[in-house]
Short mmCIF file of C-alpha atoms in Angstrom, two decimals:
data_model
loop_
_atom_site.label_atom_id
_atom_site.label_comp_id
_atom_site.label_asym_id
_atom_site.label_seq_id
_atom_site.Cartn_x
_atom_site.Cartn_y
_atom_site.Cartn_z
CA UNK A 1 0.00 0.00 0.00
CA UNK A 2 1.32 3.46 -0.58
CA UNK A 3 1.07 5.86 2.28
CA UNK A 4 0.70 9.93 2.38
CA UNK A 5 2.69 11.37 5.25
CA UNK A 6 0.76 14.59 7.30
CA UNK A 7 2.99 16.46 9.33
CA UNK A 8 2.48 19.56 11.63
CA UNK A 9 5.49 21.57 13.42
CA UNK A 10 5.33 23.71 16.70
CA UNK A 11 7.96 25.96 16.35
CA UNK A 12 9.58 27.45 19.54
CA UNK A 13 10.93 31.00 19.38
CA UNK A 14 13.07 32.30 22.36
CA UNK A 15 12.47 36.22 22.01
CA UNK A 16 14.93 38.96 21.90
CA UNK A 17 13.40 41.28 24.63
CA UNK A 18 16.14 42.55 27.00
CA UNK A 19 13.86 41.19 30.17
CA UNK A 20 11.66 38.12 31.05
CA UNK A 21 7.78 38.04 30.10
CA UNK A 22 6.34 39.08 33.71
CA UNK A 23 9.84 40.45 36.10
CA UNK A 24 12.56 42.72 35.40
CA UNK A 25 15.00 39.66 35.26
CA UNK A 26 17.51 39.78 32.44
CA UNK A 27 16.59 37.40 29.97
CA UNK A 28 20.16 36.37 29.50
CA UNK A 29 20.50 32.31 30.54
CA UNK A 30 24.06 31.91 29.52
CA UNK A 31 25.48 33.07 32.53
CA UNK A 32 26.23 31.45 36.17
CA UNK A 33 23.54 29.45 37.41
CA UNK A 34 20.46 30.64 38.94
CA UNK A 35 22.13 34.36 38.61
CA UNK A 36 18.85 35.90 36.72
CA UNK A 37 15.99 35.12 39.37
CA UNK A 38 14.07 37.03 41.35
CA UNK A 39 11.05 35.54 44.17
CA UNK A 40 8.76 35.70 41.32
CA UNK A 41 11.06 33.16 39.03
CA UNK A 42 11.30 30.99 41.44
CA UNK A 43 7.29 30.81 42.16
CA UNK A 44 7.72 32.52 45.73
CA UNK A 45 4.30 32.90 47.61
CA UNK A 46 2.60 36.51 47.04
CA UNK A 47 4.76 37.26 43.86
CA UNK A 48 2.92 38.59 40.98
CA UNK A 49 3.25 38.82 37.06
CA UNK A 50 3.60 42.20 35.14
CA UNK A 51 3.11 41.31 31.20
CA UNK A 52 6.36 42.83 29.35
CA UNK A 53 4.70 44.97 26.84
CA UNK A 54 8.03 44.93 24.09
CA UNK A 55 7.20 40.57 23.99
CA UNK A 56 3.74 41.15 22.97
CA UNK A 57 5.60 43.62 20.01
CA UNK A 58 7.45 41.05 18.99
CA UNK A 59 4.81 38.44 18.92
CA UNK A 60 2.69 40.96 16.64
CA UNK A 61 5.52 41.83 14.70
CA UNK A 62 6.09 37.78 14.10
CA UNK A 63 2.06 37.88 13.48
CA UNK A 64 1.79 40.38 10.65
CA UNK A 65 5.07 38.96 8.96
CA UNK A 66 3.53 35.51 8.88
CA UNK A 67 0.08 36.83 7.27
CA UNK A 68 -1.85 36.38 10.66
CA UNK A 69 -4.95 37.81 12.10
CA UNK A 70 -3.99 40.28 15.17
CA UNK A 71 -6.67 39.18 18.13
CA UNK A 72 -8.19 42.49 19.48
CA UNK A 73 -8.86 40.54 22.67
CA UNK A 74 -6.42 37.28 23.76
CA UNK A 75 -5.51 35.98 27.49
CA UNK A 76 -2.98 34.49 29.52
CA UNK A 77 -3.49 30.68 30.22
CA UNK A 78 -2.24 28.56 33.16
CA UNK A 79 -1.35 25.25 31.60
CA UNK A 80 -0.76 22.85 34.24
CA UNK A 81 2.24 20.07 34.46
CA UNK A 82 4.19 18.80 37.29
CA UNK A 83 8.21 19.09 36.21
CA UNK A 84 11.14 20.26 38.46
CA UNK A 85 12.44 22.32 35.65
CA UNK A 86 8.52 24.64 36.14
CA UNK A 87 8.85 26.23 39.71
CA UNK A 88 5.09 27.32 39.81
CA UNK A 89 3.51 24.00 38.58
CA UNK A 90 1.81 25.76 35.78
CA UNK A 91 3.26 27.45 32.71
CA UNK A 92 1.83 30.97 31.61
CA UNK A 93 0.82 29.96 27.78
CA UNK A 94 -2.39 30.95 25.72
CA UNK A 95 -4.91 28.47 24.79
CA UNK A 96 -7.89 29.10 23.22
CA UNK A 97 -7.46 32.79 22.59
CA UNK A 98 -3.55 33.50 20.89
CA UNK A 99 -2.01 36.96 19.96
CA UNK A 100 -2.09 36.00 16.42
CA UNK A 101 -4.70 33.46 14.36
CA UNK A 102 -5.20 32.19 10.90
CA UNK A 103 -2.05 32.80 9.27
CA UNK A 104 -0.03 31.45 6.15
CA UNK A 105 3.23 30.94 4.77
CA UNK A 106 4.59 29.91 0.84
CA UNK A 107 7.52 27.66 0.67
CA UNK A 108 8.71 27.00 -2.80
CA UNK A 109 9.23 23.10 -2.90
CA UNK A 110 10.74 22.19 -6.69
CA UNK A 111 9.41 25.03 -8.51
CA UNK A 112 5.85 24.74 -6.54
CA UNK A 113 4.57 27.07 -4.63
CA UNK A 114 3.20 25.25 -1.34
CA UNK A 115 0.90 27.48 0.82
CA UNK A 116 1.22 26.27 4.31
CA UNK A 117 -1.50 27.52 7.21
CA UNK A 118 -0.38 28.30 10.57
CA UNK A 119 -3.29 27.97 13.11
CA UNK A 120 -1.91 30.13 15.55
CA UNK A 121 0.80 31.90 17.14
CA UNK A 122 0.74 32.05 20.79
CA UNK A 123 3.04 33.79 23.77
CA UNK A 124 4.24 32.29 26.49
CA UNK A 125 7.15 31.61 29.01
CA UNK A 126 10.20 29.54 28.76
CA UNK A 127 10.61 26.77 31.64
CA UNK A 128 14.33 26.27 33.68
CA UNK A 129 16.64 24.07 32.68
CA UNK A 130 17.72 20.97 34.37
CA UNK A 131 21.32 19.83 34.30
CA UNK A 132 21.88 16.00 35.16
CA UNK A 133 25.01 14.95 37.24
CA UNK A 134 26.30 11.76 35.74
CA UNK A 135 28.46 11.13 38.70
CA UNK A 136 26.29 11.55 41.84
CA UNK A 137 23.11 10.72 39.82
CA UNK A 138 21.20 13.66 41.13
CA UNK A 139 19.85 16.86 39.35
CA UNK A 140 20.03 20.61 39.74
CA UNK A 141 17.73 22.98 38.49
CA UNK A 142 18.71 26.27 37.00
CA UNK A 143 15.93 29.02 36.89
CA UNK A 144 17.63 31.61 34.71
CA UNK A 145 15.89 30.59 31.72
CA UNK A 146 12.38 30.42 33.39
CA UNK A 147 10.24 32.82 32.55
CA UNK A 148 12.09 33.71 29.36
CA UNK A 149 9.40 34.84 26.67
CA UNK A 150 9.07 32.62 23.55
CA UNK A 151 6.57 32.67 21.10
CA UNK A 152 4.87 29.15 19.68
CA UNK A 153 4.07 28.87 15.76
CA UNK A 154 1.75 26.22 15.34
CA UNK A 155 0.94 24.82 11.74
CA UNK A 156 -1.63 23.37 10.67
CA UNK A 157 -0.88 19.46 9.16
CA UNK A 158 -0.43 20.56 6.01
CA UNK A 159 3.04 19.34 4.96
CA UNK A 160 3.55 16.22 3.25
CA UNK A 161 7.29 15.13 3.25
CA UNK A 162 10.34 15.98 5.54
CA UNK A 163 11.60 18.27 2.85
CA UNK A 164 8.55 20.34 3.29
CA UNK A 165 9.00 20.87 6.86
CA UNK A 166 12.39 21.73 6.76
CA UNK A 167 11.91 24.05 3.79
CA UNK A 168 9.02 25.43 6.29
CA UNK A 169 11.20 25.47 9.18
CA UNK A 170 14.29 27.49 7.54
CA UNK A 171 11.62 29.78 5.72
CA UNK A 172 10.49 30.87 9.75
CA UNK A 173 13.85 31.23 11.29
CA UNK A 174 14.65 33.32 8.04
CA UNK A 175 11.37 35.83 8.72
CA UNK A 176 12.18 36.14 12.13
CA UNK A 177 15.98 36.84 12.25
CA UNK A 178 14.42 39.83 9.00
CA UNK A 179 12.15 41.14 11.64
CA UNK A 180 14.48 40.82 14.38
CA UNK A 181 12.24 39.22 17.35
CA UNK A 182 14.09 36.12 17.67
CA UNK A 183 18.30 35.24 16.84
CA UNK A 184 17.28 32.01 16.31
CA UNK A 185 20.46 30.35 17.45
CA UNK A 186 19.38 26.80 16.84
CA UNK A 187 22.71 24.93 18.93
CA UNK A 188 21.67 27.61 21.58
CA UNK A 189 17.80 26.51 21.57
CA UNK A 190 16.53 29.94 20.76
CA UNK A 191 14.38 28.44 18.04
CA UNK A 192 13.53 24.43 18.19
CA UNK A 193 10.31 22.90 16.82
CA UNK A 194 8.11 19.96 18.23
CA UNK A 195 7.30 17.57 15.15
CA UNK A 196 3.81 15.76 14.86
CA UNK A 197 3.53 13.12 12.43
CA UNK A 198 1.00 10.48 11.06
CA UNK A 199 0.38 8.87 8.01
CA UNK A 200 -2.71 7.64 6.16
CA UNK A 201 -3.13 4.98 2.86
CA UNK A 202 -2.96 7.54 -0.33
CA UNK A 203 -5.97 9.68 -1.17
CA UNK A 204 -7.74 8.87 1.86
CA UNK A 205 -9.48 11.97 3.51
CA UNK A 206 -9.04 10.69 7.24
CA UNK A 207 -5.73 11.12 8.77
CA UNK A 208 -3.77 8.67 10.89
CA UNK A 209 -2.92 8.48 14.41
CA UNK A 210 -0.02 11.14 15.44
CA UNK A 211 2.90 11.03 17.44
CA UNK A 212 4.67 14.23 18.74
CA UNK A 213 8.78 14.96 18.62
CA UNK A 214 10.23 17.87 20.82
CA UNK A 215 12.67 20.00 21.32
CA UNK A 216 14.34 19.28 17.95
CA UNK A 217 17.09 21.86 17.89
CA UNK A 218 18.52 21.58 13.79
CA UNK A 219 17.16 21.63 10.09
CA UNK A 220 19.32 18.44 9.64
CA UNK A 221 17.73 16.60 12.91
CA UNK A 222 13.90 17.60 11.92
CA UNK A 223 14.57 15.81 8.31
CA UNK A 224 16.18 13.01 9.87
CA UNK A 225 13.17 12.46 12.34
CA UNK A 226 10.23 13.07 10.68
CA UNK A 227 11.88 10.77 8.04
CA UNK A 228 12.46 8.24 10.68
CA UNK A 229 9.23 8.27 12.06
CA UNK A 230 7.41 8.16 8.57
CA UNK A 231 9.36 4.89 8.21
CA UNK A 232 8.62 3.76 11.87
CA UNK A 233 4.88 4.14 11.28
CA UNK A 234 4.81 2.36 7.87
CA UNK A 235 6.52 -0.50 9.11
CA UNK A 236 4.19 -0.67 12.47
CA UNK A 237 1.14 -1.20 9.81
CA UNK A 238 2.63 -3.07 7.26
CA UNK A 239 2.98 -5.83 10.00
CA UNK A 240 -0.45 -5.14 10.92
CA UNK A 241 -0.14 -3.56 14.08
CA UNK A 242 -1.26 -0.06 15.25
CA UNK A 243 0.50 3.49 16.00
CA UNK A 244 0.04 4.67 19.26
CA UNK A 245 -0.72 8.66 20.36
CA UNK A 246 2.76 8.91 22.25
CA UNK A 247 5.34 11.61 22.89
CA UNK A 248 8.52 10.46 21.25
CA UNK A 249 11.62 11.31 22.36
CA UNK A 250 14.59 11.81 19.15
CA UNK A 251 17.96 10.80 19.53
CA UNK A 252 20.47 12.66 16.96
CA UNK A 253 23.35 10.68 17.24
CA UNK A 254 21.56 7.09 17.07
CA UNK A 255 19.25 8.32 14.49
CA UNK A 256 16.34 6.89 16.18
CA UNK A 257 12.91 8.33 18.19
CA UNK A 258 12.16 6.57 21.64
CA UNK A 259 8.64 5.98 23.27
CA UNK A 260 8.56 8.84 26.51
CA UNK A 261 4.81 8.99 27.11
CA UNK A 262 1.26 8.53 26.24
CA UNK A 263 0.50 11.97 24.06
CA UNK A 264 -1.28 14.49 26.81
CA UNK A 265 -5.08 15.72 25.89
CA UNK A 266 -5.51 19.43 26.54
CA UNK A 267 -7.77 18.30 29.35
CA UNK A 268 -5.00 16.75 30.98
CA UNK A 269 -2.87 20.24 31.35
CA UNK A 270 -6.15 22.11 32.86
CA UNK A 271 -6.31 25.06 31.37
CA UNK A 272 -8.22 28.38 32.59
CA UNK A 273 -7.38 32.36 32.74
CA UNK A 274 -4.57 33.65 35.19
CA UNK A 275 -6.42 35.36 37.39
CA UNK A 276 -3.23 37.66 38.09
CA UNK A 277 -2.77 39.09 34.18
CA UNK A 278 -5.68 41.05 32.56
CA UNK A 279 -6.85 40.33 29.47
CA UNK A 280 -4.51 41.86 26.48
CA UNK A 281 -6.57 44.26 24.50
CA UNK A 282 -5.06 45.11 21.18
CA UNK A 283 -5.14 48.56 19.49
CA UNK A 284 -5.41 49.07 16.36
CA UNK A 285 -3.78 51.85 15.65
CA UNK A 286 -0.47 50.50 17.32
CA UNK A 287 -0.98 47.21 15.30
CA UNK A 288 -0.85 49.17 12.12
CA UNK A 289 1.90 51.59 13.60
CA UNK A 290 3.71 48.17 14.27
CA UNK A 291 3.02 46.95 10.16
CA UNK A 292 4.45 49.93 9.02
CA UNK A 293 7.48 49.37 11.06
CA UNK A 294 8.52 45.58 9.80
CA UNK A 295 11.19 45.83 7.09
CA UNK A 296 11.50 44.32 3.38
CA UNK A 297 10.56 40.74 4.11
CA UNK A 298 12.80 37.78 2.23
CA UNK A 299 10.18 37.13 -0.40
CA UNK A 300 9.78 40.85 -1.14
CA UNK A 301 13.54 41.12 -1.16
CA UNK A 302 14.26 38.36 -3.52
CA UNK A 303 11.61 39.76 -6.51
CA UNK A 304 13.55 43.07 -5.89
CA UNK A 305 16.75 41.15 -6.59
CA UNK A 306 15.22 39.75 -9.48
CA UNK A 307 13.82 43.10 -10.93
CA UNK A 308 16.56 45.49 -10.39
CA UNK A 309 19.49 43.47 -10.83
CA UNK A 310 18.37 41.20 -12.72
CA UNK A 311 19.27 38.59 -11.02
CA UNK A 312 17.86 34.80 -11.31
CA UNK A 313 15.13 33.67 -8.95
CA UNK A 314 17.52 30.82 -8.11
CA UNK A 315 20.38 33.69 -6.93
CA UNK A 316 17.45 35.87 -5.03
CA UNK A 317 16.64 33.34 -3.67
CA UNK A 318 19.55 32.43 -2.00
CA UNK A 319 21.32 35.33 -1.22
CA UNK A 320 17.81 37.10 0.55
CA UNK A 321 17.45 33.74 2.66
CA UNK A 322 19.71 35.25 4.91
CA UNK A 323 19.56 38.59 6.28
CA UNK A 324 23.01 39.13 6.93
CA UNK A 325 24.11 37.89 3.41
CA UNK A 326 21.55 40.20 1.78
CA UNK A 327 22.89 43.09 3.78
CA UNK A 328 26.66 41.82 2.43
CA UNK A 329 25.43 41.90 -0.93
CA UNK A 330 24.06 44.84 -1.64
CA UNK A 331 26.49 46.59 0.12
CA UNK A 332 28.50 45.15 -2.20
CA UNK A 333 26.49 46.02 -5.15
CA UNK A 334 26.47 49.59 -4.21
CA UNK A 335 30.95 49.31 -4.98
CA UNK A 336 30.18 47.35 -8.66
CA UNK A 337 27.89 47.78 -11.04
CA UNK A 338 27.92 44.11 -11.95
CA UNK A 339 25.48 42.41 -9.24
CA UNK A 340 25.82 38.79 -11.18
CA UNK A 341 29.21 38.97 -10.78
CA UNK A 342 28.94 39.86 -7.29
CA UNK A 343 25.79 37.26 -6.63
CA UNK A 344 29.15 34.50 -8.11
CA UNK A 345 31.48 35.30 -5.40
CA UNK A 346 28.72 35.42 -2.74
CA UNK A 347 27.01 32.62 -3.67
CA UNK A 348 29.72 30.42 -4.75
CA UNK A 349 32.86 31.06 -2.55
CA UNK A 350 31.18 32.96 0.35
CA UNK A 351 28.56 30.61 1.69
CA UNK A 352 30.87 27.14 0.81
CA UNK A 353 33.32 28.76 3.06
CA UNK A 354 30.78 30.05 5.49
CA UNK A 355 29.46 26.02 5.44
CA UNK A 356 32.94 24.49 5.60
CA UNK A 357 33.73 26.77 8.58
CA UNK A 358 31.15 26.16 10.39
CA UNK A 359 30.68 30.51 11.40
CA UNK A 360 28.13 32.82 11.06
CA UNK A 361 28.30 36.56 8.64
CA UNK A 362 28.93 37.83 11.73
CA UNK A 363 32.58 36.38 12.22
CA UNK A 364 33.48 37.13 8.72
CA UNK A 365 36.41 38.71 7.94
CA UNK A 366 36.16 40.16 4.35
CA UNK A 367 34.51 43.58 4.14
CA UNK A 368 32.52 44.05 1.06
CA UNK A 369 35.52 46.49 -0.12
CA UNK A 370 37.21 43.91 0.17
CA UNK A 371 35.94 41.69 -1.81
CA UNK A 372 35.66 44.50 -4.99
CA UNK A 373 39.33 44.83 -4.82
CA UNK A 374 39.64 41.60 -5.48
CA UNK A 375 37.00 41.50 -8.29
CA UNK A 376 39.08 44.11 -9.61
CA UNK A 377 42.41 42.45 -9.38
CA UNK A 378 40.56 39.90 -11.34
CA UNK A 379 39.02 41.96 -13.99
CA UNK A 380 42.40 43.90 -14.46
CA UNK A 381 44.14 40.44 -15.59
CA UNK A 382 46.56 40.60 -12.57
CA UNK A 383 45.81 37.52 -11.39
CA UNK A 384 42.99 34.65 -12.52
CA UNK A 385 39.88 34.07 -12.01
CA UNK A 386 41.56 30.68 -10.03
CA UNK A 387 43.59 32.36 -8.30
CA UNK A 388 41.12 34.92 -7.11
CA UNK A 389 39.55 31.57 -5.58
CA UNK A 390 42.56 31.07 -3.70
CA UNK A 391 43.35 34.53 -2.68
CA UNK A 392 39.28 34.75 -1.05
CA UNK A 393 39.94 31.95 0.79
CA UNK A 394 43.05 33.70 2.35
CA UNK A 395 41.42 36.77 3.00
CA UNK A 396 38.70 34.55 4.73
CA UNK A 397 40.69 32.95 7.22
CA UNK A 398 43.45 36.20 7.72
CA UNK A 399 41.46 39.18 6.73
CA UNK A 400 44.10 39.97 4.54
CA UNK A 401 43.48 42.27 1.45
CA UNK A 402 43.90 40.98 -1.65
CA UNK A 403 46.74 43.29 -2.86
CA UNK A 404 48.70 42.10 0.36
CA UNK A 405 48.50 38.34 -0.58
CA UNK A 406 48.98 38.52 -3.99
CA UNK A 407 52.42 40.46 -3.43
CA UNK A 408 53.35 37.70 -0.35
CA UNK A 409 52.45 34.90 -2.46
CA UNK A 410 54.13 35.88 -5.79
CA UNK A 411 49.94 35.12 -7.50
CA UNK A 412 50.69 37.95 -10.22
CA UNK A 413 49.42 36.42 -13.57
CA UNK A 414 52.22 36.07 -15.99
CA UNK A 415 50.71 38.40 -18.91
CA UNK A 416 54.07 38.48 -20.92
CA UNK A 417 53.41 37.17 -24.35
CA UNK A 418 57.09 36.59 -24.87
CA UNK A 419 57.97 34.58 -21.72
CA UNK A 420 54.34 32.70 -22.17
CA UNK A 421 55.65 31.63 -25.98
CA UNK A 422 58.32 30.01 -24.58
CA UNK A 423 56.63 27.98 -22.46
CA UNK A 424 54.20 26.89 -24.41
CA UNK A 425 56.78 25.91 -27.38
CA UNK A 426 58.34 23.73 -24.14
CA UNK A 427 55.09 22.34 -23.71
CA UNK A 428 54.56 21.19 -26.78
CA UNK A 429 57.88 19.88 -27.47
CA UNK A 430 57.03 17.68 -24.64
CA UNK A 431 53.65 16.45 -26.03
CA UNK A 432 53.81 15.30 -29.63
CA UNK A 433 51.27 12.56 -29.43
CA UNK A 434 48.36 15.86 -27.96
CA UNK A 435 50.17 18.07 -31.11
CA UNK A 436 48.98 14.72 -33.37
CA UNK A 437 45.82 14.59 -31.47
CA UNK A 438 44.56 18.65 -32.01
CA UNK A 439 45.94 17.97 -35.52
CA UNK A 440 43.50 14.80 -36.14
CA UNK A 441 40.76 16.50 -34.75
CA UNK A 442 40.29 15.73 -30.99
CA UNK A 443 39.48 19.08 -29.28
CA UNK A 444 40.31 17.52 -25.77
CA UNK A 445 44.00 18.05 -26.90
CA UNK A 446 43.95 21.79 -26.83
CA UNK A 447 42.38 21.08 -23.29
CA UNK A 448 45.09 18.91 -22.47
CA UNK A 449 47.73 21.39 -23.50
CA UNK A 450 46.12 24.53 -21.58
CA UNK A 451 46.25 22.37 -18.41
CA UNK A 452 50.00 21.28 -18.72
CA UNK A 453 50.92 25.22 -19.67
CA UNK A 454 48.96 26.55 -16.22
CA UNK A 455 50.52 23.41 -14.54
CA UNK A 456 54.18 24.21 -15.69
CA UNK A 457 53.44 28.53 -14.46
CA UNK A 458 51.46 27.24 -11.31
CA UNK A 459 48.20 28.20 -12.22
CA UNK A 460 49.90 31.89 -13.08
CA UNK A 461 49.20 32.46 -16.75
CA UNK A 462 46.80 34.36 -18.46
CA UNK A 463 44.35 31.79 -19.85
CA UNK A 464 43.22 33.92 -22.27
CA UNK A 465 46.62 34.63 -23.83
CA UNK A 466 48.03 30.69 -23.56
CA UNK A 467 45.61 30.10 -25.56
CA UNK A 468 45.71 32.12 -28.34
CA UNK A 469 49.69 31.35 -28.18
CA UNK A 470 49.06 27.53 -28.36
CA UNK A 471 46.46 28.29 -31.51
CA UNK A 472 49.03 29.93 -33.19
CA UNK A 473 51.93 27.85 -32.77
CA UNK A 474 49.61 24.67 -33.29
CA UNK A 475 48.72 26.16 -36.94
CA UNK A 476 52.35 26.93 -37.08
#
């Protein structure tokens, strides 16, 4: 039987507010244990919550750039679970009336433009974090990351394949870094997504039973486990047994999901108002003072790209998926008045290097005046277009200028038609059977020939001119 896969994703979104959702407590977790709380962190009797007004920004902001509906009235939820890591017993969430409602996102999966729904996005507060001692076998609690504010984007099951979600996933983190709510530093967990998945026979209009991942902290890891778990489900009916509803718990390294728990009912967490925080009441005028304020989102950006630099959707595309590349390139642009020459280096050399290293824009140490010079060096014929490849990788991992490593490194392209003849006559003395080749015919020889005249200068010579020398001496 062939199966159709549904999948939904929570996505968790630690927010970039300089204080905690209801105290004056940095919202800074990194530091020494337990060295951001105050009584009300820690759930001490007669402390009470005070809403911070810049996470409800941010959750609108994240609203409006995802298409949503801005809820004139919403509420703050208790949501009831017994944890160590959740001082109060409760977590301050939003149930059945969210910030933001009945929104929608495109992803662009093979040329197709998918139109995923998000249900909702709600706000809430982060829990602590619990740090297990292998040694002693206990566990301490650290509260500096309770009451952190995070926003929840909640899909509806409209994706149909791993790629989907993950196209989904890095299409979010993308809006939100553009807006600037979230930094999304996945290996930090400022943005991690729980993963619901069923399946159902093909064309059927009833879906199967779910199971829920969380906490998945990495494009590469969602993939990996919804993929998983598509496979785990198929094989559970294949051998005619049945899925359970079950919290799943996925392990990177093994590449496998593990049963945690029977999957929770919203009855089970108890839900009703916090009698402590009024009702938020939105105004309308600061909702559209707030719309006026996000910037040029990625999908806007990327038809610019195409229009007025006539760029490929392919090359928009990638260079506006990232706010911090966009922001390299067209500050580039602004020094060149070739952007698809530009869009080559950025695209090609830039972000392989920016993979292979494993860093962020941020920690990159080529200005975009930088980079020109070097265009120009290249343009000017004083050094190759291979070499240029060479010299960008040194002035990645030095900050070098071009000029600087050129001179050290002796890179100047050997332009000198006289001292170029030579070579290639020694060349071809040294290949008569590729001189009998070009001569019968087989254009691979001339091939051949170019490669052993850049091997014999070291990648030095002026491609252009070696071969126009070897045509001419060939016909000789």
């Amino acid at each position: 039987m062939n199966y159709e896969s549904v999948i939904g994703l929570e996505v968790h979104a630690e927010l970039s507010t300089n204080t905690k959702l209801f105290c004056g407590c940095a919202a800074n977790f990194t530091r020494d244990s337990n060295s951001h709380c105050c009584p009300g962190c820690i759930a001490m009797p007669g402390t009470l919550p005070v809403i911070n007004k810049n996470a409800v920004e941010y959750t609108v902001k994240a609203g409006l750039a995802l298409n949503c509906n801005i809820s004139e009235y919403s509420k703050i939820d208790r949501k009831h679970y017994f944890y160590p890591d959740l001082a109060k017993a409760y977590q301050d969430s939003q149930y059945d009336f969210a910030l933001c409602k009945d929104g929608y996102l495109d992803i662009d999966v093979d040329g197709e433009i998918r139109r995923i729904r998000i249900r909702q996005i709600h706000l809430e507060e982060d829990a602590g974090k619990l740090i297990h001692d292998q040694w002693d076998m206990g566990t301490m609690v650290d509260y500096n990351r309770a009451g952190v504010p995070l926003i929840e984007i909640v899909s509806q099951p409209d994706l149909r394949s791993a790629e989907e979600a993950r196209i989904f996933l890095e299409k979010i983190k993308s809006i939100l870094e553009y807006i600037e709510v979230s930094d999304c530093k996945m290996e930090e967990g400022s943005l991690r997504c729980d993963v619901n998945v069923s399946i159902m026979p093909e064309g059927s209009a009833e879906f199967g039973v779910r199971t829920e991942m969380k906490n998945i902290n990495s494009f590469r890891a969602t993939y990996r486990a919804i993929q998983y778990e598509i496979d785990r489900q198929i094989s559970i009916l294949e051998e005619g047994g049945q899925v359970i509803r079950e919290t799943r718990r996925w392990d990177d390294i093994l590449g496998k999901s593990f049963s945690m728990r029977s999957k929770e009912e919203a009855d089970d967490y108890r839900y009703f108002p916090d009698a402590d925080l009024p009702p938020i009441i939105m105004d309308r005028a600061w909702v559209e003072k707030l719309k006026g304020e996000l910037p040029e989102l990625p999908d806007d950006k990327k038809m610019r790209y195409v229009d007025e630099y006539g760029l490929p959707e392919y090359d928009a595309g990638v260079l506006t998926s990232s706010k911090e590349v966009a922001r390299f390139f067209e500050e580039t642009v602004k020094l060149y008045d070739n952007p698809k020459t530009v869009s080559n280096w950025v695209m090609g050399d830039l972000l392989r290097l920016l993979k292979d290293r494993g860093i962020e824009m941020a920690e990159v140490k080529i200005t975009p005046e930088g980079l020109i010079d070097l265009i120009k060096l290249v343009d000017k014929g004083v050094i190759s277009i291979s070499i240029g490849k060479t010299v960008f990788e040194e002035m990645f991992d030095t900050g070098k200028d071009a000029e600087t490593i050129v001179d050290e490194k002796g890179l100047k392209q050997i332009s000198d038609e006289g001292a170029l003849r030579e070579i290639v006559k020694d060349v071809l003395s040294n290949n008569p059977k590729s001189i009998e080749d070009y001569k019968a015919g087989k254009k691979k020889a001339m091939g051949y020939l170019v490669g052993q005249t850049m091997k014999a200068t070291k990648g030095k010579a002026n491609p252009q001119m070696v071969n126009k020398i070897l045509k001419e001496e060939l016909n000789k």
